[in-house]
Amino acid sequence: MDLHGAERVESQNQPPKLVPHPPKFGTSFLRTCFNGLNTLSGVGIISIPYALSQGGWLGLLILFFVAILCCYTGFLLRRCMDIDPLIKTYPDIGKLAFGAKGRALVSTFMYLELYLIAVEFLILEGDNLNKLFPNTSFLIFGKKVGGKQCFVVLAALVIMPTTWLKNMGLLAYVSAGGVLATLVLIGSIFWVGEVDGVGFHQKGMLWEWSGLPTAISLYTFCYCGHAVFPTIYISMKDKSQFSKVLLVCFALATISYGSTAILGYLMFGQNVMSQVTLNLPTRPLSSKIAIYSTLINPITKYAIIVSPIATAIEDTTPFYDSRPISLFIRTILVISTMVVALTIPFFGYVMAFIGSFLSISVSILFPCLCYLKIYRVHKHFGSELILIMTILAMGFLVAVMGTYTSLREIVKNLQLT
């Protein structure tokens, strides 16, 4: 009897036994890389020069640090999922770590983050289309809608059919288009500066303390793919290669973010806007290509972002296998994000809020907390525990400061409208 009791106590002090995921039909390594890179290289790329202007040139070091940090927490999520093959989503990890309350908390933050990113996509479409076609208006149900508002509605209608796709393999083709659009965007911005006369003459600032919370929030937003990582991981044919997928995606995304930040900041300095495309002159062909590439990005990314939300809602209905019900739910999701985008059309400040309050929680704090609980790292003092506790302390501090700053600016702008 004592021997069995000792064995039981010993087993409780050990990390849970890993259950390997057997290879099965799913998405190939290359397609998974497209999905992952498309998730990471999102609309944040057009705000990265603005983020650099907020923190100064040394902010590039923070960008690289945030990239390493978020890649590491991605590894932590993967290890948490390897515990049990029944884990399919991020909320499942929260439940394994902290029970029903953990699932509820993770679900709330994760789905709210994804939802607001989808809202950002529509705001982006409205801003850039309005720059290309100013003074445009449409009649909708007998009411004249003009400016950015009409383009937000139009973008929602164009994007809607992409959300009806549920197969991640099919979405990989859409994701490939998003990756290509990102490359074209970077090339076009470089062309505007080098060939079309804008130049790279701005010196910028070395360091800016006051803008640091906003800069870090925006940098974190750029790497906020963690809510989608479990969906991408589950869709893989060979799940053992997921760590390589993360390394490839984070490395390529950081190169694209860093190069765009440097180009935009050298071109426009402290005058760079929350979307660098809004600084570009509209006449040169390269500027039009850059803006059109920006417009393609949300169309290719929207579906993969809202897919976890739609799936979660569908699973709660008794008709979760019904195609008409699925189409209805996904259509209502698009319409609701359109309404929010029309109500709060402040791209930069909404992005900073997502980054500070939601992305830091979903991409940094929650993976660390879940990993600590599941693997009982807190019971074994060592370098890993010190590292994770340091990450948690820094993440919490930045989240509080960034959330306060972004909410203050959003309220200020709402009062002015």
Coordinates of C-alpha atoms in Angstrom, one line a residue:
M1 CA 0.0 0.0 0.0
D2 CA 2.8 2.4 0.9
L3 CA 4.6 1.5 -2.3
H4 CA 1.6 2.4 -4.4
G5 CA 1.2 5.7 -2.5
A6 CA 4.8 6.6 -3.1
E7 CA 4.4 5.9 -6.8
R8 CA 1.3 8.1 -7.0
V9 CA 3.1 11.0 -5.3
E10 CA 6.1 10.6 -7.6
S11 CA 3.9 10.6 -10.7
Q12 CA 2.3 13.8 -9.7
N13 CA 5.7 15.5 -9.6
Q14 CA 6.5 14.6 -13.2
P15 CA 5.5 16.4 -16.3
P16 CA 2.6 14.7 -18.1
K17 CA 3.5 12.0 -20.5
L18 CA 3.5 13.2 -24.1
V19 CA 1.2 11.4 -26.5
P20 CA 2.5 11.6 -30.1
H21 CA 0.3 12.7 -32.9
P22 CA 0.4 10.1 -35.6
P23 CA 0.9 11.5 -39.1
K24 CA -2.4 11.6 -41.1
F25 CA -3.9 13.3 -44.1
G26 CA -3.6 17.1 -43.8
T27 CA -1.8 20.1 -45.0
S28 CA 1.8 19.8 -46.3
F29 CA 4.8 21.6 -44.8
L30 CA 4.9 24.2 -47.6
R31 CA 1.2 24.9 -47.4
T32 CA 1.4 25.2 -43.6
C33 CA 4.2 27.7 -44.0
F34 CA 2.0 29.7 -46.3
N35 CA -0.8 29.7 -43.8
G36 CA 1.5 30.6 -40.9
L37 CA 3.3 33.3 -42.8
N38 CA 0.1 34.8 -44.0
T39 CA -1.2 34.8 -40.4
L40 CA 1.9 36.6 -39.1
S41 CA 2.6 39.0 -42.1
G42 CA -0.7 40.7 -41.6
V43 CA -1.9 44.3 -41.9
G44 CA 0.7 45.2 -39.2
I45 CA 3.2 45.6 -41.9
I46 CA 1.8 48.9 -43.1
S47 CA 1.9 50.3 -39.5
I48 CA 5.4 49.0 -38.6
P49 CA 7.1 52.3 -39.8
Y50 CA 4.7 54.2 -37.5
A51 CA 5.6 51.9 -34.7
L52 CA 9.3 52.6 -35.4
S53 CA 8.7 56.4 -35.4
Q54 CA 7.0 56.0 -31.9
G55 CA 10.0 54.3 -30.4
G56 CA 12.9 55.5 -32.5
W57 CA 15.6 53.6 -34.3
L58 CA 16.5 51.5 -31.2
G59 CA 13.0 50.2 -31.4
L60 CA 14.2 47.8 -34.0
L61 CA 15.9 45.9 -31.2
I62 CA 12.5 45.7 -29.5
L63 CA 11.0 44.3 -32.7
F64 CA 13.5 41.5 -32.9
F65 CA 13.1 40.8 -29.2
V66 CA 9.3 40.6 -29.5
A67 CA 9.7 38.2 -32.5
I68 CA 12.0 35.9 -30.5
L69 CA 9.6 36.1 -27.5
C70 CA 6.5 35.2 -29.5
C71 CA 8.3 32.4 -31.3
Y72 CA 9.3 30.9 -28.0
T73 CA 5.7 31.1 -26.7
G74 CA 4.6 29.4 -29.9
F75 CA 6.9 26.5 -29.0
L76 CA 5.2 26.5 -25.5
L77 CA 1.8 26.2 -27.1
R78 CA 2.9 23.3 -29.3
R79 CA 4.3 21.5 -26.2
C80 CA 1.0 22.0 -24.4
M81 CA -0.9 20.5 -27.4
D82 CA 1.4 17.5 -27.5
I83 CA 0.1 16.5 -24.1
D84 CA -3.2 15.2 -25.4
P85 CA -4.2 14.4 -29.0
L86 CA -7.8 15.5 -28.1
I87 CA -6.6 19.1 -27.8
K88 CA -7.7 20.9 -30.9
T89 CA -7.9 24.6 -30.0
Y90 CA -6.3 27.2 -27.9
P91 CA -9.3 27.2 -25.4
D92 CA -8.7 23.4 -25.0
I93 CA -5.2 24.3 -23.7
G94 CA -6.7 26.7 -21.2
K95 CA -9.1 24.1 -20.0
L96 CA -6.3 21.5 -19.6
A97 CA -4.4 24.0 -17.5
F98 CA -7.0 25.8 -15.4
G99 CA -10.3 23.9 -16.0
A100 CA -13.6 25.5 -17.2
K101 CA -12.6 29.0 -16.1
G102 CA -9.3 28.7 -18.0
R103 CA -11.2 27.8 -21.2
A104 CA -13.6 30.7 -20.7
L105 CA -10.8 33.2 -20.1
V106 CA -8.7 32.1 -23.1
S107 CA -11.7 31.9 -25.3
T108 CA -12.8 35.4 -24.5
F109 CA -9.5 37.0 -25.1
M110 CA -8.7 34.9 -28.2
Y111 CA -11.9 35.4 -30.0
L112 CA -12.1 39.1 -29.2
E113 CA -8.6 39.5 -30.5
L114 CA -9.4 37.7 -33.8
Y115 CA -12.6 39.6 -34.1
L116 CA -11.0 43.0 -33.7
I117 CA -8.3 42.1 -36.2
A118 CA -11.0 41.3 -38.7
V119 CA -12.5 44.8 -37.9
E120 CA -9.0 46.3 -38.6
F121 CA -9.0 44.6 -42.0
L122 CA -12.2 46.5 -43.0
I123 CA -11.0 49.8 -41.6
L124 CA -7.8 49.4 -43.6
E125 CA -9.8 48.7 -46.8
G126 CA -11.9 51.8 -46.2
D127 CA -9.0 54.1 -45.6
N128 CA -6.9 53.0 -48.6
L129 CA -9.8 52.8 -51.1
N130 CA -10.9 56.3 -50.0
K131 CA -7.3 57.5 -50.7
L132 CA -7.5 56.0 -54.2
F133 CA -11.0 57.1 -55.0
P134 CA -11.9 60.2 -52.9
N135 CA -15.4 61.7 -53.0
T136 CA -17.0 58.4 -53.9
S137 CA -20.5 57.5 -52.7
F138 CA -23.2 54.8 -53.1
L139 CA -26.9 54.5 -52.5
I140 CA -27.6 51.7 -50.0
F141 CA -31.3 51.1 -49.2
G142 CA -32.1 54.6 -50.4
K143 CA -29.5 56.2 -48.1
K144 CA -26.4 57.9 -49.5
V145 CA -23.2 56.5 -48.0
G146 CA -19.9 58.1 -48.9
G147 CA -16.2 58.2 -48.2
K148 CA -14.6 55.5 -46.1
Q149 CA -17.9 54.1 -45.0
C150 CA -19.0 53.0 -48.5
F151 CA -15.7 51.3 -49.1
V152 CA -15.9 49.4 -45.8
V153 CA -19.3 48.1 -46.8
L154 CA -18.0 47.2 -50.3
A155 CA -14.9 45.4 -48.8
A156 CA -17.1 43.3 -46.5
L157 CA -19.2 42.1 -49.4
V158 CA -16.1 41.2 -51.4
I159 CA -14.5 39.3 -48.5
M160 CA -17.6 37.5 -47.4
P161 CA -17.4 34.5 -49.9
T162 CA -13.8 33.7 -48.7
T163 CA -15.1 33.0 -45.2
W164 CA -17.3 30.2 -46.5
L165 CA -14.2 28.1 -47.2
K166 CA -13.6 25.7 -44.3
N167 CA -10.7 23.6 -45.6
M168 CA -7.3 24.8 -44.5
G169 CA -5.7 23.2 -47.6
L170 CA -7.9 25.4 -49.8
L171 CA -7.1 28.4 -47.7
A172 CA -3.4 27.8 -48.3
Y173 CA -3.9 28.9 -51.9
V174 CA -5.5 32.1 -50.6
S175 CA -2.7 32.5 -48.1
A176 CA -0.1 32.2 -50.9
G177 CA -1.8 35.2 -52.5
G178 CA -1.4 37.1 -49.3
V179 CA 2.3 36.3 -49.0
L180 CA 2.8 37.5 -52.6
A181 CA 0.9 40.7 -51.9
T182 CA 3.2 41.4 -49.0
L183 CA 6.3 41.0 -51.1
V184 CA 4.8 43.3 -53.8
L185 CA 4.0 45.9 -51.2
I186 CA 7.6 46.0 -49.8
G187 CA 9.0 46.2 -53.4
S188 CA 6.6 49.0 -54.3
I189 CA 7.4 51.1 -51.2
F190 CA 11.1 50.7 -52.0
W191 CA 10.4 51.8 -55.6
V192 CA 8.5 54.9 -54.5
G193 CA 11.5 55.9 -52.4
E194 CA 14.3 55.1 -54.8
V195 CA 12.8 55.8 -58.2
D196 CA 9.8 58.1 -57.8
G197 CA 11.6 60.8 -56.0
V198 CA 10.5 60.5 -52.4
G199 CA 14.0 59.5 -51.3
F200 CA 15.4 58.1 -48.0
H201 CA 16.5 61.4 -46.4
Q202 CA 14.7 61.4 -43.1
K203 CA 17.0 60.8 -40.1
G204 CA 14.3 60.1 -37.4
M205 CA 15.0 59.8 -33.7
L206 CA 17.3 57.4 -31.9
W207 CA 15.0 56.8 -28.9
E208 CA 11.6 58.0 -27.8
W209 CA 10.5 57.1 -24.3
S210 CA 7.0 58.5 -24.5
G211 CA 6.0 56.5 -27.6
L212 CA 7.5 53.2 -26.3
P213 CA 4.2 51.6 -25.0
T214 CA 2.5 52.3 -28.4
A215 CA 5.6 50.9 -30.3
I216 CA 5.7 47.7 -28.2
S217 CA 1.9 47.2 -28.6
L218 CA 2.1 47.6 -32.3
Y219 CA 5.1 45.2 -32.5
T220 CA 3.2 42.6 -30.5
F221 CA 0.2 43.0 -32.8
C222 CA 2.4 42.1 -35.7
Y223 CA 3.1 38.6 -34.2
C224 CA -0.4 37.9 -32.9
G225 CA -0.9 34.6 -34.7
H226 CA -1.0 32.4 -31.6
A227 CA -4.8 32.2 -31.6
V228 CA -4.7 30.5 -35.0
F229 CA -1.5 28.4 -34.4
P230 CA -3.5 25.4 -32.9
T231 CA -5.8 25.4 -35.9
I232 CA -2.8 25.4 -38.3
Y233 CA -1.1 22.8 -36.2
I234 CA -4.0 20.4 -36.2
S235 CA -4.4 20.7 -39.9
M236 CA -0.8 19.5 -40.6
K237 CA 0.0 16.2 -42.1
D238 CA 3.3 15.8 -40.2
K239 CA 2.9 17.7 -36.9
S240 CA 6.5 17.0 -35.9
Q241 CA 7.6 19.7 -38.3
F242 CA 5.5 22.4 -36.7
S243 CA 8.5 23.8 -34.8
K244 CA 10.3 24.3 -38.1
V245 CA 7.2 26.0 -39.5
L246 CA 7.3 28.4 -36.7
L247 CA 11.0 29.2 -37.2
V248 CA 10.6 29.7 -40.9
C249 CA 7.5 31.9 -40.5
F250 CA 8.9 34.1 -37.7
A251 CA 12.2 34.6 -39.5
L252 CA 10.6 35.6 -42.8
A253 CA 8.0 37.8 -41.1
T254 CA 10.6 39.6 -39.1
I255 CA 12.7 40.3 -42.3
S256 CA 9.6 41.7 -44.0
Y257 CA 8.6 43.8 -41.0
G258 CA 12.1 45.1 -40.4
S259 CA 12.7 46.1 -44.0
T260 CA 9.4 47.9 -44.3
A261 CA 9.9 49.7 -41.0
I262 CA 13.4 51.0 -42.1
L263 CA 12.1 52.0 -45.6
G264 CA 9.0 53.8 -44.3
Y265 CA 10.9 55.6 -41.5
L266 CA 13.7 56.8 -43.8
M267 CA 11.1 58.0 -46.3
F268 CA 8.8 59.9 -44.0
G269 CA 10.5 60.2 -40.6
Q270 CA 8.3 61.4 -37.7
N271 CA 5.6 62.4 -40.2
V272 CA 4.8 58.8 -41.1
M273 CA 1.1 58.0 -40.6
S274 CA -0.5 55.0 -38.9
Q275 CA -0.7 53.4 -42.4
V276 CA 2.4 54.1 -44.4
T277 CA 0.4 53.7 -47.6
L278 CA -1.5 56.9 -46.7
N279 CA 1.8 58.8 -46.9
L280 CA 2.5 57.6 -50.5
P281 CA 1.8 60.0 -53.4
T282 CA -1.2 58.7 -55.4
R283 CA 0.0 59.5 -58.9
P284 CA 3.0 57.2 -59.4
L285 CA 2.2 53.7 -60.6
S286 CA 4.3 52.1 -57.8
S287 CA 2.2 53.9 -55.2
K288 CA -1.0 52.5 -56.7
I289 CA 0.6 49.0 -56.7
A290 CA 1.5 49.4 -53.1
I291 CA -2.0 50.4 -52.1
Y292 CA -3.6 47.7 -54.2
S293 CA -1.3 45.1 -52.6
T294 CA -2.4 46.4 -49.2
L295 CA -6.0 46.0 -50.3
I296 CA -5.4 42.4 -51.3
N297 CA -3.9 41.4 -47.9
P298 CA -7.2 41.6 -45.9
I299 CA -9.0 39.7 -48.6
T300 CA -6.5 36.8 -48.3
K301 CA -6.3 36.9 -44.5
Y302 CA -9.8 37.6 -43.3
A303 CA -11.0 34.0 -43.7
I304 CA -8.2 32.3 -41.8
I305 CA -8.6 34.9 -38.9
V306 CA -12.3 34.4 -38.4
S307 CA -12.2 30.7 -39.0
P308 CA -11.7 29.8 -35.3
I309 CA -14.5 32.1 -34.2
A310 CA -16.9 30.6 -36.8
T311 CA -15.9 27.1 -35.9
A312 CA -16.5 27.7 -32.2
I313 CA -20.0 29.1 -32.8
E314 CA -20.9 26.3 -35.1
D315 CA -19.8 23.7 -32.6
T316 CA -22.3 25.1 -30.0
T317 CA -25.3 24.7 -32.4
P318 CA -27.2 21.4 -32.8
F319 CA -26.7 21.7 -36.5
Y320 CA -22.9 22.1 -36.6
D321 CA -22.7 19.8 -39.7
S322 CA -25.2 21.9 -41.6
R323 CA -23.8 23.8 -44.5
P324 CA -26.6 26.5 -44.6
I325 CA -26.1 27.1 -40.8
S326 CA -22.4 27.5 -41.4
L327 CA -22.9 30.0 -44.2
F328 CA -25.4 31.9 -42.1
I329 CA -23.0 32.2 -39.1
R330 CA -20.0 33.3 -41.2
T331 CA -22.1 35.8 -43.0
I332 CA -23.4 37.3 -39.8
L333 CA -19.8 37.5 -38.5
V334 CA -18.7 39.5 -41.5
I335 CA -21.7 41.9 -41.2
S336 CA -21.0 42.5 -37.5
T337 CA -17.3 43.3 -38.1
M338 CA -18.5 45.8 -40.8
V339 CA -20.7 47.5 -38.3
V340 CA -17.9 47.9 -35.7
A341 CA -15.5 49.1 -38.4
L342 CA -18.0 51.9 -39.3
T343 CA -18.4 52.8 -35.6
I344 CA -14.8 53.0 -34.5
P345 CA -12.7 53.8 -37.7
F346 CA -9.4 54.6 -35.9
F347 CA -6.9 52.1 -37.4
G348 CA -3.7 52.9 -35.4
Y349 CA -5.3 53.3 -32.0
V350 CA -7.4 50.1 -32.4
M351 CA -4.3 48.2 -33.4
A352 CA -2.4 49.5 -30.4
F353 CA -5.3 48.4 -28.1
I354 CA -5.4 44.9 -29.7
G355 CA -1.6 44.6 -29.3
S356 CA -1.4 45.8 -25.7
F357 CA -4.5 44.3 -24.1
L358 CA -5.3 41.3 -26.3
S359 CA -2.2 40.2 -28.2
I360 CA 0.2 40.4 -25.2
S361 CA -2.3 38.3 -23.3
V362 CA -3.0 35.7 -26.0
S363 CA 0.5 35.6 -27.5
I364 CA 2.7 36.0 -24.4
L365 CA 1.0 35.8 -21.0
F366 CA -1.4 32.9 -21.5
P367 CA 1.1 30.5 -23.2
C368 CA 3.5 31.0 -20.3
L369 CA 0.8 30.5 -17.6
C370 CA -0.7 27.4 -19.3
Y371 CA 2.8 25.9 -19.8
L372 CA 3.7 26.6 -16.1
K373 CA 0.5 24.9 -14.9
I374 CA 0.5 21.9 -17.3
Y375 CA 4.2 21.0 -16.9
R376 CA 4.3 22.0 -13.2
V377 CA 7.5 24.1 -13.9
H378 CA 6.7 26.2 -10.9
K379 CA 7.6 23.2 -8.7
H380 CA 11.1 23.0 -10.0
F381 CA 13.2 26.2 -9.6
G382 CA 15.6 26.6 -12.5
S383 CA 16.5 28.8 -15.5
E384 CA 13.3 27.9 -17.4
L385 CA 11.1 29.1 -14.5
I386 CA 13.2 32.3 -14.2
L387 CA 12.9 33.0 -17.9
I388 CA 9.1 32.5 -17.9
M389 CA 8.5 34.6 -14.8
T390 CA 10.6 37.4 -16.3
I391 CA 8.5 37.2 -19.5
L392 CA 5.3 37.4 -17.5
A393 CA 6.4 40.4 -15.4
M394 CA 7.5 42.4 -18.5
G395 CA 4.4 41.4 -20.5
F396 CA 2.0 42.5 -17.7
L397 CA 3.8 45.8 -17.3
V398 CA 3.7 46.6 -21.1
A399 CA 0.0 45.4 -21.3
V400 CA -1.1 47.8 -18.6
M401 CA 0.8 50.8 -20.0
G402 CA -0.1 50.1 -23.6
T403 CA -3.8 49.5 -22.9
Y404 CA -4.1 52.8 -20.9
T405 CA -2.4 54.8 -23.7
S406 CA -4.5 53.3 -26.6
L407 CA -7.8 53.6 -24.8
R408 CA -7.1 57.2 -23.9
E409 CA -6.4 58.0 -27.6
I410 CA -9.5 56.2 -28.8
V411 CA -11.8 58.0 -26.3
K412 CA -10.2 61.3 -27.3
N413 CA -10.9 60.7 -31.0
L414 CA -14.4 59.5 -30.4
Q415 CA -15.1 62.8 -28.6
L416 CA -13.8 64.8 -31.6
T417 CA -16.0 63.0 -34.1

